[in-house]
Short mmCIF file of C-alpha atoms in Angstrom, two decimals:
data_model
loop_
_atom_site.label_atom_id
_atom_site.label_comp_id
_atom_site.label_asym_id
_atom_site.label_seq_id
_atom_site.Cartn_x
_atom_site.Cartn_y
_atom_site.Cartn_z
CA UNK A 9 4.55 10.96 3.36
CA UNK A 10 1.70 13.13 4.42
CA UNK A 11 -0.05 14.80 1.57
CA UNK A 12 1.93 13.99 -1.53
CA UNK A 13 1.45 17.55 -2.63
CA UNK A 14 3.73 20.56 -2.78
CA UNK A 15 4.11 23.60 -0.59
CA UNK A 16 4.14 27.20 -1.79
CA UNK A 17 5.80 28.07 -5.09
CA UNK A 18 9.31 29.50 -4.87
CA UNK A 19 10.93 32.12 -7.07
CA UNK A 20 12.71 30.96 -10.22
CA UNK A 21 13.38 31.74 -13.88
CA UNK A 22 10.91 31.47 -16.74
CA UNK A 23 11.57 27.75 -17.16
CA UNK A 24 10.91 27.20 -13.47
CA UNK A 25 7.71 29.24 -13.81
CA UNK A 26 6.52 27.11 -16.72
CA UNK A 27 7.31 23.95 -14.79
CA UNK A 28 5.39 25.21 -11.78
CA UNK A 29 2.41 26.24 -13.92
CA UNK A 30 2.31 22.80 -15.53
CA UNK A 31 2.73 21.17 -12.15
CA UNK A 32 -0.11 23.15 -10.61
CA UNK A 33 -2.36 22.26 -13.56
CA UNK A 34 -1.35 18.60 -13.24
CA UNK A 35 -2.26 18.59 -9.54
CA UNK A 36 -5.60 20.28 -10.19
CA UNK A 37 -6.43 17.80 -12.97
CA UNK A 38 -5.41 14.86 -10.77
CA UNK A 39 -7.59 16.15 -7.94
CA UNK A 40 -10.59 16.44 -10.22
CA UNK A 41 -10.19 13.45 -12.52
CA UNK A 42 -7.62 11.09 -11.02
CA UNK A 43 -4.74 9.57 -12.95
CA UNK A 44 -7.14 7.75 -15.27
CA UNK A 45 -8.49 11.11 -16.44
CA UNK A 46 -5.17 12.97 -16.76
CA UNK A 47 -4.39 14.19 -20.28
CA UNK A 48 -1.61 16.34 -21.71
CA UNK A 49 -4.21 18.49 -23.52
CA UNK A 50 -6.13 19.36 -20.38
CA UNK A 51 -2.94 20.19 -18.46
CA UNK A 52 -1.76 22.44 -21.30
CA UNK A 53 -5.08 24.26 -21.45
CA UNK A 54 -5.32 24.68 -17.68
CA UNK A 55 -1.70 25.84 -17.26
CA UNK A 56 -1.80 28.36 -20.12
CA UNK A 57 1.42 26.78 -21.43
CA UNK A 58 1.44 26.03 -25.16
CA UNK A 59 0.38 22.46 -25.94
CA UNK A 60 3.45 21.92 -28.12
CA UNK A 61 5.70 22.86 -25.20
CA UNK A 62 3.91 20.53 -22.82
CA UNK A 63 4.08 17.67 -25.32
CA UNK A 64 7.77 18.29 -26.04
CA UNK A 65 8.87 18.54 -22.41
CA UNK A 66 6.52 16.03 -20.75
CA UNK A 67 4.83 14.03 -23.48
CA UNK A 68 2.70 11.66 -21.35
CA UNK A 69 0.40 11.79 -18.31
CA UNK A 70 2.87 9.56 -16.45
CA UNK A 71 5.69 12.05 -17.10
CA UNK A 72 3.49 14.92 -15.90
CA UNK A 73 2.72 13.07 -12.68
CA UNK A 74 6.36 12.11 -12.20
CA UNK A 75 7.52 15.71 -12.66
CA UNK A 76 4.95 17.04 -10.19
CA UNK A 77 6.28 14.51 -7.67
CA UNK A 78 9.90 15.46 -8.41
CA UNK A 79 9.12 19.08 -7.58
CA UNK A 80 7.29 18.08 -4.41
CA UNK A 81 10.28 15.96 -3.28
CA UNK A 82 12.52 19.01 -3.21
CA UNK A 83 10.24 21.06 -1.03
CA UNK A 84 10.53 21.25 2.75
CA UNK A 85 7.85 19.57 4.82
CA UNK A 86 6.45 21.26 7.96
CA UNK A 87 7.65 18.80 10.60
CA UNK A 88 6.14 18.72 14.09
CA UNK A 89 8.35 19.77 17.01
CA UNK A 90 6.31 19.19 20.16
CA UNK A 91 9.28 18.72 22.48
CA UNK A 92 8.86 14.96 22.84
CA UNK A 93 8.99 11.91 20.57
CA UNK A 94 5.48 10.74 21.47
CA UNK A 95 3.92 14.02 20.42
CA UNK A 96 6.14 14.35 17.35
CA UNK A 97 5.36 10.86 16.02
CA UNK A 98 1.64 11.22 16.70
CA UNK A 99 1.61 14.58 14.90
CA UNK A 100 3.61 13.16 11.98
CA UNK A 101 1.21 10.26 11.43
CA UNK A 102 -1.69 12.66 12.04
CA UNK A 103 -0.40 14.76 9.11
CA UNK A 104 -0.54 11.70 6.86
CA UNK A 105 -4.10 10.89 7.91
CA UNK A 106 -5.38 14.46 7.61
CA UNK A 107 -3.59 14.84 4.26
CA UNK A 108 -5.50 11.93 2.78
CA UNK A 109 -8.74 13.17 4.32
CA UNK A 110 -8.25 16.64 2.82
CA UNK A 111 -10.70 17.20 -0.08
CA UNK A 112 -8.00 18.93 -2.13
CA UNK A 113 -4.79 17.09 -1.33
CA UNK A 114 -6.28 13.65 -0.61
CA UNK A 115 -7.42 12.77 -4.13
CA UNK A 116 -4.10 13.97 -5.56
CA UNK A 117 -2.11 11.78 -3.19
CA UNK A 118 -4.33 8.82 -4.02
CA UNK A 119 -3.88 9.54 -7.72
CA UNK A 120 -0.10 9.45 -7.32
CA UNK A 121 -0.20 6.02 -5.67
CA UNK A 122 -2.62 4.81 -8.33
CA UNK A 123 -0.37 6.17 -11.08
CA UNK A 124 2.69 4.50 -9.55
CA UNK A 125 0.99 1.11 -9.67
CA UNK A 126 0.59 1.51 -13.44
CA UNK A 127 3.60 3.56 -14.55
CA UNK A 128 7.24 2.73 -13.74
CA UNK A 129 8.26 6.38 -14.30
CA UNK A 130 5.72 7.59 -11.76
CA UNK A 131 6.68 4.77 -9.39
CA UNK A 132 10.32 5.88 -9.54
CA UNK A 133 9.31 9.48 -8.79
CA UNK A 134 7.05 8.35 -5.94
CA UNK A 135 9.87 6.27 -4.44
CA UNK A 136 12.22 9.27 -4.60
CA UNK A 137 9.53 11.40 -2.98
CA UNK A 138 9.21 8.96 -0.06
CA UNK A 139 12.98 8.67 0.32
CA UNK A 140 13.11 12.47 0.63
CA UNK A 141 10.28 12.47 3.18
CA UNK A 142 11.96 9.72 5.23
CA UNK A 143 15.19 11.73 5.15
CA UNK A 144 13.45 14.96 6.17
CA UNK A 145 11.52 13.41 9.05
CA UNK A 146 14.60 11.63 10.43
CA UNK A 147 15.30 14.73 12.54
CA UNK A 148 12.36 13.81 14.79
CA UNK A 149 14.06 10.57 15.74
CA UNK A 150 17.54 12.13 16.02
CA UNK A 151 16.22 14.73 18.46
CA UNK A 152 14.62 11.96 20.53
CA UNK A 153 17.92 10.07 20.66
CA UNK A 154 19.71 13.29 21.74
CA UNK A 155 17.09 13.80 24.48
CA UNK A 156 17.62 10.24 25.70
CA UNK A 157 14.07 9.19 24.75
CA UNK A 158 15.19 6.49 22.31
CA UNK A 159 18.18 4.12 22.32
CA UNK A 160 21.42 5.25 20.64
CA UNK A 161 21.57 3.92 17.08
CA UNK A 162 17.80 3.85 16.50
CA UNK A 163 17.21 3.88 12.73
CA UNK A 164 15.20 7.06 11.97
CA UNK A 165 13.77 5.90 8.62
CA UNK A 166 12.72 2.53 10.04
CA UNK A 167 10.92 4.26 12.91
CA UNK A 168 9.08 6.58 10.53
CA UNK A 169 8.22 3.77 8.09
CA UNK A 170 6.73 1.67 10.89
CA UNK A 171 4.72 4.64 12.17
CA UNK A 172 3.09 5.49 8.84
CA UNK A 173 2.86 2.00 7.27
CA UNK A 174 -0.45 1.01 8.94
CA UNK A 175 -2.12 4.10 7.46
CA UNK A 176 -1.10 3.20 3.91
CA UNK A 177 -1.93 -0.47 4.50
CA UNK A 178 -5.47 0.46 5.50
CA UNK A 179 -5.97 3.04 2.76
CA UNK A 180 -4.48 1.20 -0.20
CA UNK A 181 -4.50 -2.52 0.62
CA UNK A 182 -7.26 -3.53 3.01
CA UNK A 183 -9.59 -0.56 2.41
CA UNK A 184 -10.19 -0.15 6.14
CA UNK A 185 -11.12 3.21 7.68
CA UNK A 186 -8.50 5.61 9.01
CA UNK A 187 -8.99 8.38 11.57
CA UNK A 188 -7.14 10.33 14.25
CA UNK A 189 -7.31 7.34 16.60
CA UNK A 190 -5.69 5.11 13.98
CA UNK A 191 -2.86 7.65 13.71
CA UNK A 192 -2.24 7.68 17.47
CA UNK A 193 -2.18 3.88 17.66
CA UNK A 194 0.19 3.57 14.69
CA UNK A 195 2.54 6.21 16.14
CA UNK A 196 2.48 4.62 19.59
CA UNK A 197 3.19 1.18 18.14
CA UNK A 198 6.29 2.47 16.33
CA UNK A 199 7.40 4.28 19.47
CA UNK A 200 7.04 1.14 21.62
CA UNK A 201 9.10 -0.81 19.08
CA UNK A 202 11.77 1.91 18.93
CA UNK A 203 11.97 2.07 22.74
CA UNK A 204 12.31 -1.71 22.88
CA UNK A 205 15.36 -1.43 20.59
CA UNK A 206 13.81 -3.15 17.56
CA UNK A 207 15.18 -0.46 15.19
CA UNK A 208 18.77 -0.32 16.49
CA UNK B 8 -2.32 -11.63 3.62
CA UNK B 9 0.53 -13.72 2.39
CA UNK B 10 0.16 -14.85 -1.14
CA UNK B 11 -3.22 -13.66 -2.31
CA UNK B 12 -3.67 -16.97 -4.02
CA UNK B 13 -5.73 -20.05 -3.32
CA UNK B 14 -4.88 -23.41 -1.86
CA UNK B 15 -5.79 -26.76 -3.39
CA UNK B 16 -9.09 -27.17 -5.15
CA UNK B 17 -11.90 -28.79 -3.19
CA UNK B 18 -14.62 -31.10 -4.43
CA UNK B 19 -17.89 -29.60 -5.64
CA UNK B 20 -20.58 -29.85 -8.29
CA UNK B 21 -20.30 -28.94 -11.95
CA UNK B 22 -20.91 -25.25 -11.27
CA UNK B 23 -18.17 -25.24 -8.66
CA UNK B 24 -15.89 -27.03 -11.13
CA UNK B 25 -16.54 -24.41 -13.78
CA UNK B 26 -15.87 -21.65 -11.29
CA UNK B 27 -12.60 -23.26 -10.23
CA UNK B 28 -11.51 -23.77 -13.83
CA UNK B 29 -12.22 -20.12 -14.61
CA UNK B 30 -10.50 -19.04 -11.42
CA UNK B 31 -7.37 -21.09 -12.18
CA UNK B 32 -7.25 -19.65 -15.68
CA UNK B 33 -7.69 -16.15 -14.26
CA UNK B 34 -4.77 -16.65 -11.86
CA UNK B 35 -2.55 -18.05 -14.61
CA UNK B 36 -3.39 -15.12 -16.91
CA UNK B 37 -2.76 -12.63 -14.10
CA UNK B 38 0.61 -14.23 -13.34
CA UNK B 39 1.66 -14.00 -16.97
CA UNK B 40 0.16 -10.70 -18.08
CA UNK B 41 -0.93 -8.76 -15.00
CA UNK B 42 -4.32 -7.12 -14.59
CA UNK B 43 -3.64 -4.82 -17.56
CA UNK B 44 -3.40 -7.86 -19.82
CA UNK B 45 -6.37 -9.82 -18.41
CA UNK B 46 -9.13 -10.50 -20.94
CA UNK B 47 -12.33 -12.55 -20.79
CA UNK B 48 -11.41 -14.23 -24.09
CA UNK B 49 -8.05 -15.49 -22.87
CA UNK B 50 -9.55 -16.79 -19.62
CA UNK B 51 -12.28 -18.62 -21.53
CA UNK B 52 -9.78 -20.21 -23.88
CA UNK B 53 -7.42 -21.21 -21.11
CA UNK B 54 -10.14 -22.63 -18.85
CA UNK B 55 -11.87 -24.62 -21.58
CA UNK B 56 -15.16 -23.04 -20.49
CA UNK B 57 -17.33 -21.70 -23.31
CA UNK B 58 -16.73 -18.00 -23.95
CA UNK B 59 -20.47 -17.27 -23.79
CA UNK B 60 -20.64 -18.80 -20.32
CA UNK B 61 -17.67 -16.80 -19.08
CA UNK B 62 -19.12 -13.60 -20.52
CA UNK B 63 -22.55 -14.27 -19.03
CA UNK B 64 -21.32 -15.17 -15.52
CA UNK B 65 -18.33 -12.83 -15.18
CA UNK B 66 -18.47 -10.32 -18.00
CA UNK B 67 -15.37 -8.23 -17.22
CA UNK B 68 -11.73 -8.72 -16.18
CA UNK B 69 -12.52 -6.95 -12.89
CA UNK B 70 -15.30 -9.44 -12.15
CA UNK B 71 -12.98 -12.35 -12.95
CA UNK B 72 -10.35 -10.98 -10.56
CA UNK B 73 -12.96 -10.30 -7.88
CA UNK B 74 -14.35 -13.83 -8.12
CA UNK B 75 -10.90 -15.40 -7.90
CA UNK B 76 -10.36 -13.38 -4.72
CA UNK B 77 -13.76 -14.40 -3.33
CA UNK B 78 -12.84 -18.05 -3.71
CA UNK B 79 -9.45 -17.47 -2.10
CA UNK B 80 -11.07 -15.72 0.87
CA UNK B 81 -13.01 -18.84 1.76
CA UNK B 82 -9.99 -21.10 1.82
CA UNK B 83 -8.01 -21.91 4.96
CA UNK B 84 -4.55 -20.46 5.29
CA UNK B 85 -1.66 -22.56 6.67
CA UNK B 86 -0.95 -20.63 9.88
CA UNK B 87 2.32 -21.04 11.76
CA UNK B 88 2.23 -22.66 15.20
CA UNK B 89 5.77 -22.49 16.59
CA UNK B 90 4.75 -22.55 20.24
CA UNK B 91 5.51 -18.88 20.87
CA UNK B 92 4.22 -15.54 19.66
CA UNK B 93 7.65 -14.32 18.48
CA UNK B 94 8.10 -17.31 16.21
CA UNK B 95 4.49 -17.25 15.04
CA UNK B 96 4.52 -13.57 14.08
CA UNK B 97 7.90 -13.83 12.37
CA UNK B 98 6.68 -16.85 10.40
CA UNK B 99 3.44 -15.09 9.49
CA UNK B 100 5.20 -12.01 8.11
CA UNK B 101 7.76 -14.32 6.50
CA UNK B 102 4.90 -15.98 4.61
CA UNK B 103 3.83 -12.59 3.24
CA UNK B 104 7.37 -11.79 2.11
CA UNK B 105 8.04 -15.19 0.54
CA UNK B 106 4.61 -15.10 -1.13
CA UNK B 107 5.42 -11.88 -2.96
CA UNK B 108 8.89 -13.18 -3.84
CA UNK B 109 7.43 -16.38 -5.31
CA UNK B 110 7.66 -16.37 -9.12
CA UNK B 111 4.18 -17.87 -9.46
CA UNK B 112 2.17 -16.35 -6.62
CA UNK B 113 3.98 -13.00 -6.36
CA UNK B 114 2.87 -11.53 -9.70
CA UNK B 115 -0.72 -12.64 -9.06
CA UNK B 116 -0.82 -10.96 -5.65
CA UNK B 117 0.65 -7.80 -7.15
CA UNK B 118 -1.93 -7.93 -9.93
CA UNK B 119 -4.75 -8.10 -7.37
CA UNK B 120 -3.52 -4.98 -5.58
CA UNK B 121 -3.05 -3.24 -8.92
CA UNK B 122 -6.56 -4.25 -9.99
CA UNK B 123 -8.05 -3.03 -6.70
CA UNK B 124 -6.58 0.43 -7.28
CA UNK B 125 -8.49 0.64 -10.55
CA UNK B 126 -11.66 -1.35 -9.99
CA UNK B 127 -14.08 -0.86 -7.07
CA UNK B 128 -15.43 -4.42 -7.50
CA UNK B 129 -11.96 -5.89 -7.18
CA UNK B 130 -11.19 -3.54 -4.28
CA UNK B 131 -14.25 -4.79 -2.42
CA UNK B 132 -13.20 -8.40 -3.01
CA UNK B 133 -9.65 -7.63 -1.90
CA UNK B 134 -10.92 -5.97 1.29
CA UNK B 135 -13.06 -9.02 2.05
CA UNK B 136 -10.05 -11.22 1.40
CA UNK B 137 -7.95 -9.30 3.92
CA UNK B 138 -10.75 -9.26 6.50
CA UNK B 139 -10.88 -13.06 6.21
CA UNK B 140 -7.10 -13.33 6.56
CA UNK B 141 -7.08 -11.05 9.62
CA UNK B 142 -9.84 -13.17 11.13
CA UNK B 143 -8.02 -16.43 10.38
CA UNK B 144 -4.69 -15.27 11.78
CA UNK B 145 -6.25 -13.89 14.99
CA UNK B 146 -5.74 -17.33 16.56
CA UNK B 147 -2.00 -16.64 16.76
CA UNK B 148 -2.63 -13.68 19.04
CA UNK B 149 -5.34 -15.46 21.04
CA UNK B 150 -2.99 -18.35 21.77
CA UNK B 151 -0.34 -15.87 22.93
CA UNK B 152 -2.81 -14.22 25.30
CA UNK B 153 -3.79 -17.64 26.66
CA UNK B 154 -0.08 -18.46 27.21
CA UNK B 155 0.38 -15.18 29.06
CA UNK B 156 2.75 -13.78 26.41
CA UNK B 157 0.54 -10.79 25.56
CA UNK B 158 -1.73 -8.61 27.70
CA UNK B 159 -5.38 -9.61 28.11
CA UNK B 160 -7.54 -7.75 25.60
CA UNK B 161 -4.83 -7.39 22.93
CA UNK B 162 -6.59 -6.77 19.59
CA UNK B 163 -5.60 -9.68 17.29
CA UNK B 164 -6.36 -7.93 13.99
CA UNK B 165 -4.48 -4.79 15.04
CA UNK B 166 -1.43 -6.86 15.97
CA UNK B 167 -1.48 -8.66 12.63
CA UNK B 168 -2.07 -5.44 10.64
CA UNK B 169 0.89 -3.76 12.33
CA UNK B 170 3.11 -6.78 11.68
CA UNK B 171 2.41 -6.99 7.94
CA UNK B 172 1.87 -3.29 7.12
CA UNK B 173 5.58 -2.41 6.65
CA UNK B 174 5.88 -5.12 4.01
CA UNK B 175 3.00 -3.72 1.94
CA UNK B 176 4.23 -0.15 2.51
CA UNK B 177 7.62 -1.03 1.07
CA UNK B 178 6.28 -3.12 -1.82
CA UNK B 179 3.41 -0.90 -2.99
CA UNK B 180 4.12 2.63 -1.75
CA UNK B 181 7.82 3.38 -1.31
CA UNK B 182 9.17 0.69 -3.65
CA UNK B 183 11.83 -0.28 -1.10
CA UNK B 184 13.31 -3.78 -0.97
CA UNK B 185 11.85 -6.51 1.24
CA UNK B 186 13.60 -9.62 2.53
CA UNK B 187 13.59 -12.10 5.41
CA UNK B 188 15.27 -9.50 7.66
CA UNK B 189 12.52 -6.97 6.90
CA UNK B 190 9.96 -9.59 7.93
CA UNK B 191 11.68 -10.26 11.27
CA UNK B 192 11.95 -6.55 12.06
CA UNK B 193 8.29 -5.88 11.17
CA UNK B 194 7.11 -8.84 13.28
CA UNK B 195 9.29 -7.83 16.24
CA UNK B 196 8.02 -4.23 16.06
CA UNK B 197 4.39 -5.38 16.25
CA UNK B 198 5.27 -7.74 19.08
CA UNK B 199 7.00 -4.98 21.09
CA UNK B 200 3.93 -2.75 20.61
CA UNK B 201 1.55 -5.55 21.63
CA UNK B 202 3.64 -6.35 24.71
CA UNK B 203 3.62 -2.65 25.65
CA UNK B 204 -0.18 -2.73 25.58
CA UNK B 205 -0.63 -0.46 22.55
CA UNK B 206 -3.26 -2.79 21.05
CA UNK B 207 -5.39 -3.33 24.18
#
């Protein structure tokens, strides 16, 4: 949801190491050249993994992008825990905004969305990534329900979707600017709707 | 905002007629083949306008898509007027959902978003299109303020953005399903936020 980029690498066998090396090279190439400029050759060269191996296991730019997203989906996301739902939701949407503004992570996240528009395999991986993010961030809403801040039965995913949707709408549909103030307003709108019982 | 497609043709001179013919052909080609399959040759053939003319005045598929969007931006949009802000917002978001579900208009609207991701010229035209739609639909919110349903100073565009954003988020980012129930929930969430004064 925020930066569509991975956290730190975790230990694993040689296959896992190869996959991570290819993933890191894929992300670096996406950041520099976008999905339009992603090639299997460049990823192989950058990763130090033999071109034949990269072709055999991934084959296409779309598959490289999809696999980088698959890895990112499995990684934990640093969720805010400010002690209240207002602060948590604002921080969550703030992460999305700052992720896209980040000179490293932003172009990669944009490249993933761009790739998903053109490639069904990448779209499927992007959808799984967002499902994982919605699932992970549900805890913010569950804590708020437990604290009595939101009505029993509030749908966590629906609350999170509503909070972040205006950011994506501006960035990818209307091309309107996004800043910290946009994040606060989007978070507060979702919170007002959740409090009013719209998501129960 | 709803279907990114035009209304009925309006009278005009020969140049306007040519432009409309090319635009109609562009929309038909987009519906059938998407932006990936859009070519100047096919649009020329379909429109009956000489290929040289189409090449000289439009030149590229991106320019054809951008011009079709420019024409659509200038056309009035049939706005709901149910007598209350709840009904109006639900109907407005319902128009967006049914537009994308429409077998004719849906693929064209998707093609425009897809084209905007790849072409800056189309992106600019799409952004202008959405600015026009936000401006047109502002009357719904202004009427609600006049009726005392929403706080004085409620931002019309922000209310409309928040109402439609979850639909675009699901369709183009997370790949989640969208139906009439999604539209009602998205509209009600924006309404709850507007009533709570988030958009003032």
